[in-house]
Amino acid sequence: AVMGLVIGFGNSSNLAAAYGIAVTGTMTIDAVLIGFVIILGWRWPKALAIVAIGGFLIVDLAYFFANAIKIPQGGWFPLAMGLVSFAILTTWKRGRRLLFNEMKRQSIPLEAVIEGLEHCPNRAFGTAVFMTGHDEGAPSALLHNVKHNQVMHERNVLLTVVTEDRPYVSAEERVDVTDLGKGFHRVIVHYGFMQAPDVPAALELCAPHGLTFDMMSTSFFVSRETVIPSLKRRMAPWRERLFCAMSRNAMSATDFFKIPTNRVVEMGTQVEI
């Protein structure tokens, strides 16, 4: 309703129509969400759940259909905004899934990479932290670094940040450290969906696991994917173009994970989805 007022609906009846549709639509959606909580979360008996949800829906749907006649008078605006938001969010979710699946398909087993790089003659001083979105295979930043720079660090850490389905994760549960041998470690950092990731702070929690970091001798390697549409249509063409535009304008991993910018090396790669 406020956005409708900003763009100017022309009179108060249009604004009231948009407000009525927005409020009653929200009430109906809330009733459906409460139903999911009652059935899946609280596990009420089905008969009792149907009675409870039905009571909410009868009232909410009555209000919604009473306001449905206002859709041509301005109620279309919140519906259109909801449809646009839904299209953007589902496109981002679908595109990210396709992107991760494609990168996982192209990845090389980490064990094979470690065996092949064991006798690498060029060893750089310090620690290299390779940010990766999945905990299997070798990250593309590692492969690109070896391919283009012909060098490997003395110690290499494969770091994955996982967002759990709970609001908060305690500091004691923050990190899992696995020694892969031959100078390689895998670190998985856990955060709740209400917490802001902070990779340098999380790395300090690795000390009790026998893995310490000196930020002045640690370099972070981040893979910067450039998404390009594929001839294999896994999404509608307009959704592919939308996802490509969203990927170009997304916040960089450096800022999101609060990594010091003077310690970051970005390795670019193109991925078809």
CSV table of C-alpha atoms in Angstrom, one decimal:
chain,number,residue,atom,x,y,z
A,1,ALA,CA,0.0,0.0,0.0
A,2,VAL,CA,2.8,2.4,0.8
A,3,MET,CA,4.5,1.6,-2.5
A,4,GLY,CA,1.2,2.2,-4.3
A,5,LEU,CA,1.0,5.6,-2.6
A,6,VAL,CA,4.5,6.5,-3.7
A,7,ILE,CA,3.8,5.8,-7.4
A,8,GLY,CA,0.5,7.5,-7.1
A,9,PHE,CA,-2.7,5.6,-7.5
A,10,GLY,CA,-4.7,8.7,-8.1
A,11,ASN,CA,-7.3,8.5,-5.3
A,12,SER,CA,-7.8,7.1,-1.9
A,13,SER,CA,-10.1,4.2,-3.1
A,14,ASN,CA,-7.2,2.7,-5.1
A,15,LEU,CA,-5.0,2.9,-2.1
A,16,ALA,CA,-7.6,1.3,0.1
A,17,ALA,CA,-8.1,-1.5,-2.5
A,18,ALA,CA,-4.4,-2.3,-2.6
A,19,TYR,CA,-4.2,-2.2,1.2
A,20,GLY,CA,-7.2,-4.5,1.6
A,21,ILE,CA,-5.9,-7.1,-0.9
A,22,ALA,CA,-2.4,-7.0,0.7
A,23,VAL,CA,-3.8,-7.5,4.3
A,24,THR,CA,-6.3,-10.2,3.5
A,25,GLY,CA,-3.8,-12.0,1.2
A,26,THR,CA,-1.2,-12.0,4.0
A,27,MET,CA,-3.8,-13.3,6.5
A,28,THR,CA,-4.6,-16.2,4.2
A,29,ILE,CA,-0.9,-17.1,3.6
A,30,ASP,CA,-0.4,-16.9,7.4
A,31,ALA,CA,-3.2,-19.4,7.9
A,32,VAL,CA,-1.6,-21.8,5.4
A,33,LEU,CA,1.8,-21.5,7.2
A,34,ILE,CA,0.2,-22.1,10.5
A,35,GLY,CA,-1.2,-25.3,9.0
A,36,PHE,CA,2.3,-26.5,8.1
A,37,VAL,CA,3.5,-25.8,11.6
A,38,ILE,CA,0.6,-27.6,13.2
A,39,ILE,CA,0.9,-30.7,11.0
A,40,LEU,CA,4.7,-31.0,10.5
A,41,GLY,CA,6.0,-29.3,13.6
A,42,TRP,CA,3.6,-29.9,16.3
A,43,ARG,CA,2.2,-33.1,14.8
A,44,TRP,CA,-1.4,-32.6,15.8
A,45,PRO,CA,-3.9,-35.3,14.9
A,46,LYS,CA,-5.2,-34.8,11.4
A,47,ALA,CA,-8.8,-34.3,12.4
A,48,LEU,CA,-7.9,-31.7,15.0
A,49,ALA,CA,-5.5,-29.9,12.6
A,50,ILE,CA,-8.2,-29.8,9.8
A,51,VAL,CA,-10.7,-28.2,12.3
A,52,ALA,CA,-8.1,-25.6,13.5
A,53,ILE,CA,-6.8,-24.7,10.0
A,54,GLY,CA,-10.3,-24.7,8.6
A,55,GLY,CA,-11.5,-22.2,11.2
A,56,PHE,CA,-8.7,-19.8,10.2
A,57,LEU,CA,-9.2,-20.2,6.5
A,58,ILE,CA,-13.0,-19.7,6.6
A,59,VAL,CA,-12.5,-16.3,8.2
A,60,ASP,CA,-9.5,-15.3,6.1
A,61,LEU,CA,-10.9,-16.4,2.8
A,62,ALA,CA,-14.2,-14.6,3.5
A,63,TYR,CA,-12.3,-11.4,4.0
A,64,PHE,CA,-10.1,-12.1,0.9
A,65,PHE,CA,-13.0,-12.8,-1.5
A,66,ALA,CA,-14.9,-9.8,-0.1
A,67,ASN,CA,-11.9,-7.6,-1.2
A,68,ALA,CA,-11.4,-9.4,-4.5
A,69,ILE,CA,-13.8,-7.1,-6.2
A,70,LYS,CA,-11.3,-4.3,-5.6
A,71,ILE,CA,-8.6,-5.9,-7.7
A,72,PRO,CA,-9.3,-3.8,-10.8
A,73,GLN,CA,-9.4,-0.7,-8.7
A,74,GLY,CA,-5.8,-1.0,-7.3
A,75,GLY,CA,-5.7,-4.4,-5.6
A,76,TRP,CA,-3.7,-5.7,-8.6
A,77,PHE,CA,-0.6,-3.9,-7.4
A,78,PRO,CA,0.3,-6.0,-4.3
A,79,LEU,CA,-0.6,-9.2,-6.3
A,80,ALA,CA,1.7,-8.0,-9.1
A,81,MET,CA,4.5,-7.2,-6.6
A,82,GLY,CA,4.1,-10.6,-5.0
A,83,LEU,CA,4.3,-12.4,-8.3
A,84,VAL,CA,7.4,-10.5,-9.3
A,85,SER,CA,9.0,-11.3,-5.9
A,86,PHE,CA,8.1,-14.9,-6.2
A,87,ALA,CA,9.6,-15.1,-9.7
A,88,ILE,CA,12.9,-13.5,-8.6
A,89,LEU,CA,13.3,-15.7,-5.5
A,90,THR,CA,12.4,-19.0,-7.3
A,91,THR,CA,14.7,-18.1,-10.2
A,92,TRP,CA,17.6,-17.4,-7.8
A,93,LYS,CA,17.0,-20.6,-5.9
A,94,ARG,CA,16.7,-22.7,-9.1
A,95,GLY,CA,19.7,-21.0,-10.7
A,96,ARG,CA,22.0,-21.6,-7.7
A,97,ARG,CA,21.0,-25.2,-7.6
A,98,LEU,CA,21.8,-25.7,-11.2
A,99,LEU,CA,25.1,-23.8,-10.7
A,100,PHE,CA,26.2,-25.9,-7.8
A,101,ASN,CA,25.2,-29.1,-9.6
A,102,GLU,CA,27.2,-28.1,-12.7
A,103,MET,CA,30.3,-27.2,-10.6
A,104,LYS,CA,30.0,-30.5,-8.7
A,105,ARG,CA,29.8,-32.4,-12.0
A,106,GLN,CA,32.9,-30.7,-13.3
A,107,SER,CA,34.9,-31.2,-10.1
A,108,ILE,CA,37.7,-33.7,-9.7
A,109,PRO,CA,38.0,-36.1,-6.8
A,110,LEU,CA,40.1,-34.4,-4.1
A,111,GLU,CA,42.1,-37.6,-3.4
A,112,ALA,CA,43.3,-37.7,-7.0
A,113,VAL,CA,44.3,-34.0,-6.8
A,114,ILE,CA,46.2,-34.5,-3.6
A,115,GLU,CA,48.1,-37.5,-5.0
A,116,GLY,CA,48.9,-35.6,-8.2
A,117,LEU,CA,50.1,-32.4,-6.3
A,118,GLU,CA,52.1,-34.3,-3.6
A,119,HIS,CA,55.4,-33.8,-5.4
A,120,CYS,CA,54.7,-30.3,-6.6
A,121,PRO,CA,58.2,-28.6,-6.7
A,122,ASN,CA,56.9,-25.1,-6.2
A,123,ARG,CA,55.7,-24.7,-2.6
A,124,ALA,CA,54.8,-21.2,-1.4
A,125,PHE,CA,55.2,-20.1,2.2
A,126,GLY,CA,52.0,-19.8,4.3
A,127,THR,CA,48.5,-21.0,4.2
A,128,ALA,CA,46.0,-21.0,1.3
A,129,VAL,CA,42.3,-21.1,2.2
A,130,PHE,CA,40.1,-22.1,-0.7
A,131,MET,CA,36.4,-21.2,-0.4
A,132,THR,CA,34.1,-23.8,-1.8
A,133,GLY,CA,30.4,-24.2,-1.7
A,134,HIS,CA,30.4,-28.0,-1.4
A,135,ASP,CA,32.4,-30.4,0.7
A,136,GLU,CA,33.2,-32.9,-2.1
A,137,GLY,CA,35.8,-32.7,-4.8
A,138,ALA,CA,38.5,-30.2,-5.4
A,139,PRO,CA,37.5,-26.5,-5.6
A,140,SER,CA,37.9,-24.8,-8.9
A,141,ALA,CA,40.0,-22.1,-7.4
A,142,LEU,CA,42.6,-24.7,-6.3
A,143,LEU,CA,42.8,-26.2,-9.8
A,144,HIS,CA,43.0,-22.8,-11.5
A,145,ASN,CA,45.8,-21.7,-9.1
A,146,VAL,CA,47.9,-24.7,-9.9
A,147,LYS,CA,47.2,-24.5,-13.6
A,148,HIS,CA,48.0,-20.8,-14.0
A,149,ASN,CA,50.5,-20.1,-11.2
A,150,GLN,CA,52.2,-23.5,-11.1
A,151,VAL,CA,52.4,-23.3,-7.3
A,152,MET,CA,50.9,-24.8,-4.2
A,153,HIS,CA,51.1,-23.5,-0.6
A,154,GLU,CA,52.7,-25.4,2.3
A,155,ARG,CA,49.3,-25.7,3.9
A,156,ASN,CA,46.0,-25.8,2.1
A,157,VAL,CA,42.6,-25.5,3.7
A,158,LEU,CA,39.3,-26.2,1.9
A,159,LEU,CA,36.7,-24.1,3.7
A,160,THR,CA,32.9,-24.5,3.4
A,161,VAL,CA,30.3,-22.4,5.2
A,162,VAL,CA,27.0,-24.2,5.9
A,163,THR,CA,23.8,-22.4,7.0
A,164,GLU,CA,21.8,-24.6,9.3
A,165,ASP,CA,18.1,-24.9,9.6
A,166,ARG,CA,18.1,-23.2,13.1
A,167,PRO,CA,18.6,-19.6,14.0
A,168,TYR,CA,21.8,-19.9,16.0
A,169,VAL,CA,24.8,-22.2,16.3
A,170,SER,CA,27.0,-22.0,19.4
A,171,ALA,CA,30.7,-21.3,19.1
A,172,GLU,CA,31.4,-24.8,20.4
A,173,GLU,CA,29.7,-26.3,17.3
A,174,ARG,CA,31.0,-23.7,14.9
A,175,VAL,CA,33.8,-25.6,13.1
A,176,ASP,CA,34.6,-29.1,12.1
A,177,VAL,CA,38.2,-29.8,11.1
A,178,THR,CA,39.4,-32.8,9.2
A,179,ASP,CA,43.1,-33.5,8.5
A,180,LEU,CA,43.2,-34.9,4.9
A,181,GLY,CA,47.0,-35.4,5.1
A,182,LYS,CA,49.9,-34.1,3.0
A,183,GLY,CA,49.2,-30.5,4.0
A,184,PHE,CA,45.5,-30.5,3.2
A,185,HIS,CA,42.7,-29.8,5.7
A,186,ARG,CA,38.9,-29.5,5.3
A,187,VAL,CA,37.1,-27.0,7.5
A,188,ILE,CA,33.3,-26.8,7.7
A,189,VAL,CA,31.9,-23.7,9.4
A,190,HIS,CA,28.3,-23.8,10.7
A,191,TYR,CA,26.1,-20.8,11.2
A,192,GLY,CA,22.5,-20.3,12.0
A,193,PHE,CA,20.2,-18.5,9.5
A,194,MET,CA,20.0,-15.5,11.9
A,195,GLN,CA,23.8,-15.2,12.2
A,196,ALA,CA,26.2,-13.2,9.9
A,197,PRO,CA,29.1,-15.3,8.7
A,198,ASP,CA,32.6,-14.1,9.8
A,199,VAL,CA,35.3,-16.4,8.3
A,200,PRO,CA,38.3,-14.8,10.1
A,201,ALA,CA,36.6,-15.1,13.4
A,202,ALA,CA,35.6,-18.7,12.7
A,203,LEU,CA,39.2,-19.7,11.8
A,204,GLU,CA,40.3,-18.6,15.2
A,205,LEU,CA,38.1,-21.4,16.6
A,206,CYS,CA,40.2,-24.0,14.8
A,207,ALA,CA,43.1,-23.6,17.2
A,208,PRO,CA,41.7,-26.3,19.7
A,209,HIS,CA,41.6,-28.7,16.7
A,210,GLY,CA,45.3,-28.2,16.1
A,211,LEU,CA,44.9,-25.7,13.2
A,212,THR,CA,46.1,-22.2,13.8
A,213,PHE,CA,46.1,-19.3,11.4
A,214,ASP,CA,48.3,-16.2,11.0
A,215,MET,CA,46.3,-13.7,8.9
A,216,MET,CA,49.5,-12.1,7.6
A,217,SER,CA,50.6,-15.4,6.0
A,218,THR,CA,47.2,-16.6,4.9
A,219,SER,CA,45.7,-16.1,1.5
A,220,PHE,CA,42.1,-16.6,0.6
A,221,PHE,CA,41.3,-18.0,-2.9
A,222,VAL,CA,37.7,-17.3,-4.1
A,223,SER,CA,36.2,-18.6,-7.3
A,224,ARG,CA,34.2,-15.9,-9.2
A,225,GLU,CA,31.7,-17.7,-11.4
A,226,THR,CA,30.5,-16.0,-14.6
A,227,VAL,CA,27.2,-17.7,-15.5
A,228,ILE,CA,26.4,-18.0,-19.2
A,229,PRO,CA,23.2,-19.5,-20.7
A,230,SER,CA,23.5,-23.0,-22.0
A,231,LEU,CA,22.0,-24.6,-25.1
A,232,LYS,CA,20.4,-27.1,-22.8
A,233,ARG,CA,17.3,-25.4,-21.6
A,234,ARG,CA,17.1,-26.2,-17.9
A,235,MET,CA,15.2,-22.9,-17.2
A,236,ALA,CA,13.1,-20.7,-19.4
A,237,PRO,CA,15.3,-18.2,-21.4
A,238,TRP,CA,14.0,-15.2,-19.6
A,239,ARG,CA,14.8,-16.8,-16.2
A,240,GLU,CA,18.3,-17.7,-17.4
A,241,ARG,CA,18.9,-14.0,-18.4
A,242,LEU,CA,17.4,-12.9,-15.1
A,243,PHE,CA,19.7,-15.2,-13.1
A,244,CYS,CA,22.8,-14.1,-15.1
A,245,ALA,CA,22.0,-10.5,-14.3
A,246,MET,CA,21.4,-11.3,-10.6
A,247,SER,CA,24.7,-13.2,-10.4
A,248,ARG,CA,26.6,-10.3,-11.8
A,249,ASN,CA,25.1,-7.9,-9.2
A,250,ALA,CA,25.2,-10.2,-6.2
A,251,MET,CA,27.3,-9.3,-3.2
A,252,SER,CA,30.9,-10.7,-3.5
A,253,ALA,CA,31.9,-13.6,-1.3
A,254,THR,CA,34.7,-11.4,0.1
A,255,ASP,CA,32.2,-8.9,1.6
A,256,PHE,CA,29.7,-11.5,2.7
A,257,PHE,CA,32.2,-13.6,4.6
A,258,LYS,CA,34.0,-10.5,6.0
A,259,ILE,CA,37.4,-11.6,4.5
A,260,PRO,CA,40.1,-9.0,4.5
A,261,THR,CA,40.3,-7.6,1.0
A,262,ASN,CA,44.1,-7.4,0.9
A,263,ARG,CA,44.3,-11.2,1.6
A,264,VAL,CA,41.9,-12.3,-1.3
A,265,VAL,CA,42.8,-13.7,-4.7
A,266,GLU,CA,39.8,-14.2,-7.1
A,267,MET,CA,40.0,-16.9,-9.7
A,268,GLY,CA,37.4,-16.4,-12.5
A,269,THR,CA,35.6,-19.2,-14.3
A,270,GLN,CA,32.7,-19.6,-16.7
A,271,VAL,CA,29.9,-22.0,-15.9
A,272,GLU,CA,27.0,-22.9,-18.3
A,273,ILE,CA,23.7,-23.7,-16.8
